[in-house]
GROMACS .gro file of C-alpha atoms in nm:
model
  254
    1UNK     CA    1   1.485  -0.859   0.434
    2UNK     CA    2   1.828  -0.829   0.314
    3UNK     CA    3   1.926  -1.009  -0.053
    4UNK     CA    4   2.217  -1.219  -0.021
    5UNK     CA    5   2.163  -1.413  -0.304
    6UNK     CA    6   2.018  -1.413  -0.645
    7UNK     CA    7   1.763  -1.723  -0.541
    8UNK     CA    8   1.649  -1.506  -0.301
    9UNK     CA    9   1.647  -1.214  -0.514
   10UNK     CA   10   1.454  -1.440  -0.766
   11UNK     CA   11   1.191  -1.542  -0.487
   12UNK     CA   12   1.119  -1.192  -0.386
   13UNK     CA   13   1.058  -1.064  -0.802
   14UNK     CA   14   0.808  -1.341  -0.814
   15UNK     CA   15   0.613  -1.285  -0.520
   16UNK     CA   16   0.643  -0.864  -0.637
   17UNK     CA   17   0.508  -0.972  -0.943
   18UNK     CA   18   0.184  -1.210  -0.806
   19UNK     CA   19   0.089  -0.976  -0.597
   20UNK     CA   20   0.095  -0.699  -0.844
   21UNK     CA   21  -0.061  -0.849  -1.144
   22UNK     CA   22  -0.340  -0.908  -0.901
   23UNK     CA   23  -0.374  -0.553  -0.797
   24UNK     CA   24  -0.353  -0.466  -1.161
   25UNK     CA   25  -0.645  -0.727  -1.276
   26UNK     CA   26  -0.872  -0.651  -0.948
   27UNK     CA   27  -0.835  -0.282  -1.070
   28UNK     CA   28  -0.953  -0.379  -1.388
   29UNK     CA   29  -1.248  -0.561  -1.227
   30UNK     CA   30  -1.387  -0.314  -1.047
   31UNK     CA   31  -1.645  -0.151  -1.177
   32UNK     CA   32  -2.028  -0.012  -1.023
   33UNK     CA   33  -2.286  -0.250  -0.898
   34UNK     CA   34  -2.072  -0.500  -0.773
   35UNK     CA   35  -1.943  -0.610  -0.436
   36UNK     CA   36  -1.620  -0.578  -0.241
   37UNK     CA   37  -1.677  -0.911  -0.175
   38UNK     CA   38  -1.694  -1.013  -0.560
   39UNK     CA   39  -1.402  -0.859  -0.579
   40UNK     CA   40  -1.188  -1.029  -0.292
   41UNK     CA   41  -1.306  -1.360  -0.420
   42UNK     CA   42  -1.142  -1.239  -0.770
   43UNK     CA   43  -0.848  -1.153  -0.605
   44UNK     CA   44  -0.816  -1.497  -0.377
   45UNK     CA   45  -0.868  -1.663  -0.729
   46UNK     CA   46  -0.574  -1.529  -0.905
   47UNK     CA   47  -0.360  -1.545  -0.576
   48UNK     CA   48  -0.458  -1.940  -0.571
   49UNK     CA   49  -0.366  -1.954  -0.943
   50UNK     CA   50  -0.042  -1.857  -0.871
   51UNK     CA   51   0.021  -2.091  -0.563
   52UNK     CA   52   0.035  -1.814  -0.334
   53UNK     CA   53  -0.155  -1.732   0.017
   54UNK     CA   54  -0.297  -1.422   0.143
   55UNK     CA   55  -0.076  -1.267   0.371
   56UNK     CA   56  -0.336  -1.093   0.609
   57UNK     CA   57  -0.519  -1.424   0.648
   58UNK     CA   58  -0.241  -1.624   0.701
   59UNK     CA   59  -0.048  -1.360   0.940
   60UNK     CA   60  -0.350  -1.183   1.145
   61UNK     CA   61  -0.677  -1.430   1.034
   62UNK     CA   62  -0.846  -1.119   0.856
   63UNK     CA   63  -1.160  -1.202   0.706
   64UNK     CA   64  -1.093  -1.185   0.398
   65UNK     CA   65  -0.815  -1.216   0.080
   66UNK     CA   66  -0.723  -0.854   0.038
   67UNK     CA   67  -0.793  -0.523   0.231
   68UNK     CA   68  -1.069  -0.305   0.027
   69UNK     CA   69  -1.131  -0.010   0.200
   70UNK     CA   70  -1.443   0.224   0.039
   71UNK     CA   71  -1.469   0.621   0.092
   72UNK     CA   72  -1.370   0.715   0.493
   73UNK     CA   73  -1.232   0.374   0.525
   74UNK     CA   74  -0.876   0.452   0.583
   75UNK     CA   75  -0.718   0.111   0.539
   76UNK     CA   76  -0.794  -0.272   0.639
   77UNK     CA   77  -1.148  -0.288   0.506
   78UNK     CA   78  -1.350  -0.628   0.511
   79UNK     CA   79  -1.457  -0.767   0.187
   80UNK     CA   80  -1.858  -0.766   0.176
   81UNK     CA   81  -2.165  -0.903  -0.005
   82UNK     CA   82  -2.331  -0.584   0.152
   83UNK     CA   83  -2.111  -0.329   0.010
   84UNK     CA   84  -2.188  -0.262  -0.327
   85UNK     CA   85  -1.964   0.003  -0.533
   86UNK     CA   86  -2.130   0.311  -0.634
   87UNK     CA   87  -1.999   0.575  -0.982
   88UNK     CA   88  -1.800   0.811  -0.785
   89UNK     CA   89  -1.681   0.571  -0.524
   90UNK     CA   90  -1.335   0.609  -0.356
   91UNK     CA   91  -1.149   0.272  -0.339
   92UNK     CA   92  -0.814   0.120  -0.227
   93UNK     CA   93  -0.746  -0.241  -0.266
   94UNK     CA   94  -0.419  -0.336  -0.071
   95UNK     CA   95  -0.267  -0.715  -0.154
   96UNK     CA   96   0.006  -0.883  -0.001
   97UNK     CA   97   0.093  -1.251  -0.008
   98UNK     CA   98   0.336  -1.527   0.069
   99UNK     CA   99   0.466  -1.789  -0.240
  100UNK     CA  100   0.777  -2.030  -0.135
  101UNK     CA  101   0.820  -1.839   0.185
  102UNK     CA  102   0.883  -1.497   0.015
  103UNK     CA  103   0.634  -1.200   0.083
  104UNK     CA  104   0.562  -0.917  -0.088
  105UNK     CA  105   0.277  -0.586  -0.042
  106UNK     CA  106   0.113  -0.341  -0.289
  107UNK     CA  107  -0.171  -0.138  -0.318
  108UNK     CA  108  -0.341   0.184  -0.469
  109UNK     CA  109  -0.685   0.418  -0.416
  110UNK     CA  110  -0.856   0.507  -0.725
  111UNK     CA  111  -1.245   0.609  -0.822
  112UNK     CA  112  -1.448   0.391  -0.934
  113UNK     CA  113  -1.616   0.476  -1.300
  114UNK     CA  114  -1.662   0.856  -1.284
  115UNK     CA  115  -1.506   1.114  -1.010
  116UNK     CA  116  -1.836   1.258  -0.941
  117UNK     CA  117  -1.762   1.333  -0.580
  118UNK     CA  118  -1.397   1.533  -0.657
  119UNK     CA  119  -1.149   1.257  -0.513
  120UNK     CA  120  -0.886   1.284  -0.821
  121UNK     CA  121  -0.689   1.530  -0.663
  122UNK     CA  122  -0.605   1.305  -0.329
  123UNK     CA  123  -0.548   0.984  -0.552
  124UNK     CA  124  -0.285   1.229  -0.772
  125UNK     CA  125  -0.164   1.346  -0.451
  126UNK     CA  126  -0.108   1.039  -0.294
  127UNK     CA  127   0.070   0.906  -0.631
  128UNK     CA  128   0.242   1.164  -0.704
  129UNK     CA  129   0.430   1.155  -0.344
  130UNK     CA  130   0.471   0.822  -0.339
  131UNK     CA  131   0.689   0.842  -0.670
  132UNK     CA  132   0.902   1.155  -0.511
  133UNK     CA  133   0.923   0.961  -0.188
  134UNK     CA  134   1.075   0.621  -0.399
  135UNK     CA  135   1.325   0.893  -0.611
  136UNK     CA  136   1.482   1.002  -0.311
  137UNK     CA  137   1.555   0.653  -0.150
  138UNK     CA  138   1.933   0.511  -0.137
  139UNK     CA  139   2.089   0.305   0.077
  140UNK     CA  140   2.219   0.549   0.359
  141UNK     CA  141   1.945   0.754   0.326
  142UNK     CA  142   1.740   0.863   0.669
  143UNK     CA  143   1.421   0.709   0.701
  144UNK     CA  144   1.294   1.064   0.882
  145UNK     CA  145   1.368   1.260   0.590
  146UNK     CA  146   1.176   1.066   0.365
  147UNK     CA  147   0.876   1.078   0.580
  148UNK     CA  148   0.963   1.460   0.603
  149UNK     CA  149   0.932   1.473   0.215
  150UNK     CA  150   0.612   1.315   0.264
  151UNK     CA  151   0.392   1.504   0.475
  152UNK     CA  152   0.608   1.830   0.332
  153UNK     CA  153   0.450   1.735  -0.035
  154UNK     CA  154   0.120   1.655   0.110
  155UNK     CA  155   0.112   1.990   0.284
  156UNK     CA  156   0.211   2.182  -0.057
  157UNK     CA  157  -0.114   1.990  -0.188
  158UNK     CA  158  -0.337   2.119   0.086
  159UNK     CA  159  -0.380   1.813   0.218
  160UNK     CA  160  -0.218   1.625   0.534
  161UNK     CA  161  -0.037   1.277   0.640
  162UNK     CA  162  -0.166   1.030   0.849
  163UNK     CA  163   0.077   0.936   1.126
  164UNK     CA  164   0.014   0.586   1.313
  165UNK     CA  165  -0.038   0.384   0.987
  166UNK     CA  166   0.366   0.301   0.783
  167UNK     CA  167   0.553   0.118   0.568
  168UNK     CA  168   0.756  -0.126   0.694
  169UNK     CA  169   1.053  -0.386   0.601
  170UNK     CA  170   0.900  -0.706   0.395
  171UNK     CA  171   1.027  -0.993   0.253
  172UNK     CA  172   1.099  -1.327   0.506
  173UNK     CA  173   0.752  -1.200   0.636
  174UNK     CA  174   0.482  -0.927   0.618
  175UNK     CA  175   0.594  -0.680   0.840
  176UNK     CA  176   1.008  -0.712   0.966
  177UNK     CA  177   1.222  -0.429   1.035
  178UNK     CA  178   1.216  -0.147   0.960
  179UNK     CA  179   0.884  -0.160   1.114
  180UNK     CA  180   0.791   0.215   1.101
  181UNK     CA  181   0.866   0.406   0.732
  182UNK     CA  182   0.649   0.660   0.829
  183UNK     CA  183   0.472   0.932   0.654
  184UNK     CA  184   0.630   1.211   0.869
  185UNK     CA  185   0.953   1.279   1.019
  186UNK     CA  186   1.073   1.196   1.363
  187UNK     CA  187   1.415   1.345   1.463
  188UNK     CA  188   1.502   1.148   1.744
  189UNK     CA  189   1.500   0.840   1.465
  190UNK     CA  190   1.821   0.825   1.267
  191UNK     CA  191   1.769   0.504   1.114
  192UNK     CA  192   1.877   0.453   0.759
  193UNK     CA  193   1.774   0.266   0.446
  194UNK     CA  194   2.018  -0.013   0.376
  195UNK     CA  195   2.118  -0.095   0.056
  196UNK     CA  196   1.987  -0.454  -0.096
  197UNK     CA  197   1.706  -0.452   0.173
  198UNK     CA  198   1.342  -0.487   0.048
  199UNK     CA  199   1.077  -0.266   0.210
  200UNK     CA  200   0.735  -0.156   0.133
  201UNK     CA  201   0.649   0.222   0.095
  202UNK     CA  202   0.339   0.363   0.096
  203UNK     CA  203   0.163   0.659   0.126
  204UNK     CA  204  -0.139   0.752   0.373
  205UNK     CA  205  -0.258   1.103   0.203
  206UNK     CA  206  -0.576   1.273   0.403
  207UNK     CA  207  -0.831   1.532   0.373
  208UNK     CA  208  -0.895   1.627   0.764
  209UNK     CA  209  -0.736   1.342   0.965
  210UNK     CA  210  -0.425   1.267   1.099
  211UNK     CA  211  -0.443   0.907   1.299
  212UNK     CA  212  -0.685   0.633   1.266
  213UNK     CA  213  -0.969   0.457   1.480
  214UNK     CA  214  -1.077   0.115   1.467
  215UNK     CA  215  -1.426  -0.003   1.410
  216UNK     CA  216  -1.629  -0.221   1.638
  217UNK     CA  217  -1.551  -0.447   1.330
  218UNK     CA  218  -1.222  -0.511   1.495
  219UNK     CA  219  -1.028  -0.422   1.185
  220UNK     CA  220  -1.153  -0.133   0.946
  221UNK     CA  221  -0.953   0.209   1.011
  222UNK     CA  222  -1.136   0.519   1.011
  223UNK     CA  223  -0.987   0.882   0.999
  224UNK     CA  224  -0.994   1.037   1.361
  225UNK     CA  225  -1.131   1.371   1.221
  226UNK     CA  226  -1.342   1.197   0.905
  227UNK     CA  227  -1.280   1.328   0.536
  228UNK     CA  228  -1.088   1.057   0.361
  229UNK     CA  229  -0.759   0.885   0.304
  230UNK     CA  230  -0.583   0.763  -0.028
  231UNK     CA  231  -0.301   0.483   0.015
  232UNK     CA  232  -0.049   0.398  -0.295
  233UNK     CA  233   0.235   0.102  -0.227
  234UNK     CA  234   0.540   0.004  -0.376
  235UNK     CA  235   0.765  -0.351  -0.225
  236UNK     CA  236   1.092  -0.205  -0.367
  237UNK     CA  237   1.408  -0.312  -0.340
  238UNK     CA  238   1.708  -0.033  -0.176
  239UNK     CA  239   2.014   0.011  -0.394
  240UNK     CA  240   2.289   0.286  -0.425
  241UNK     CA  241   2.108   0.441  -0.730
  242UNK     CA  242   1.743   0.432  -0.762
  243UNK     CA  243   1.559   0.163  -0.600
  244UNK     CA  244   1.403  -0.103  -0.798
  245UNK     CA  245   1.026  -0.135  -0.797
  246UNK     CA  246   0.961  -0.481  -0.740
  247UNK     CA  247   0.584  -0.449  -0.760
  248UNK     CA  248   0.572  -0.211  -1.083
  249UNK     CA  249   0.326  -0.455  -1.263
  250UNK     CA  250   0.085  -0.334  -1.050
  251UNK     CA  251   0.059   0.038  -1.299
  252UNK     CA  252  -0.048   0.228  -0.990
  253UNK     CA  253   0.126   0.537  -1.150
  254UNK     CA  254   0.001   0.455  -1.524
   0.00000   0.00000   0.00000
């Protein structure tokens, strides 16, 4: 959305901040031997606390508060009682909600407990991008060329960019315009950041895939090629200096 007033301004640092305080405490939650459901009903309880809804079950009915998304689940994982967290586990928790018809969208992959299975280097990778990516942004800036920094960091890292899955424009809603902040560049696409426009950035940093496919679930994304996928998200907002992080309680990069 564009900010064309402080109230509005004021609406869209709250929401930032709900929704990234809960990231932050579901983080701190997680441990092994529980459930991803236990942990989505954690998450729907500080959401509630705060007055605010879950934006994937209000906009799309998923089945569930947040996304949680374990190992080769790519993105838009259901919450289960089944799915119990193991020492070594890769997880990303991805939260977005609405309070007083403001929206805002974070996430972040980490390990759970130990890395026993070698993950760190993906979750740095994916972090570490997503910072560069953020440092580069102004308004007037091509949208392509940060998605060229992207997959061009990625690649130094030995590892690749997954290219149907995007940040987008947030703020009146979950998803507006720009709808596609991609992790790659497209030439043909000279649209630019706009200054005092919030948008969510994020990262989709892979092992061996480059697109997604969708369960018979109807909603958890899978890498096309397997290996696995680390995800880091930031609802910023665009300025003609560095943007501001509007969901920095969330310590992804701490």
């Amino acid at each position: 959305m564009s900010i064309s007033s402080e109230a509005e301004l004021e609406g869209m640092k709250k929401i930032s901040e709900v929704v990234a305080t809960t990231l932050k405490l579901m983080r701190e939650f997680t441990k092994a031997g529980i459930s991803t459901k236990e942990i989505d009903d954690y998450g729907g309880k500080i959401l509630e606390e705060y007055g605010a809804k879950s934006a994937p079950y209000v906009t799309y009915g998923f089945p569930g508060y947040t996304c949680i998304s374990v190992n080769n689940e790519a993105a838009h994982g259901i919450p289960s009682a089944k799915k119990i967290l193991k020492e070594g586990d890769l997880i990303n928790i991805d939260v977005s909600a609405e309070l007083n018809g403001f929206w805002a969208d974070n996430g972040g992959s980490f390990i759970v407990g130990e890395d026993l299975n070698h993950h760190q280097p993906l979750v740095d990778a994916s972090k570490d991008i997503l910072q560069k990516a953020i440092n580069r942004i102004r308004g007037g800036v091509k949208i392509a060329d940060i998605g060229h920094l992207m997959e061009t960091e990625a690649k130094k890292s030995g590892f690749k960019v997954i290219r149907d899955l995007a940040g987008h424009g947030v703020g009146r809603s979950l998803h507006e315009k720009p709808e596609n902040i991609l992790n790659y560049r497209i030439k043909t696409n000279k649209e630019r950041f706009r200054k005092n426009t919030t948008v969510a950035i994020e990262t989709f940093i892979s092992t061996k895939s480059t697109e997604t496919v969708e369960l018979n679930d109807g909603w958890t994304l899978v890498g096309n090629k397997g290996g696995f996928v680390t995800q880091h998200e930031h609802t910023i907002l665009v300025t003609d200096k560095l943007p501001v992080i509007l969901t920095a309680a969330n310590e992804i990069w701490n």
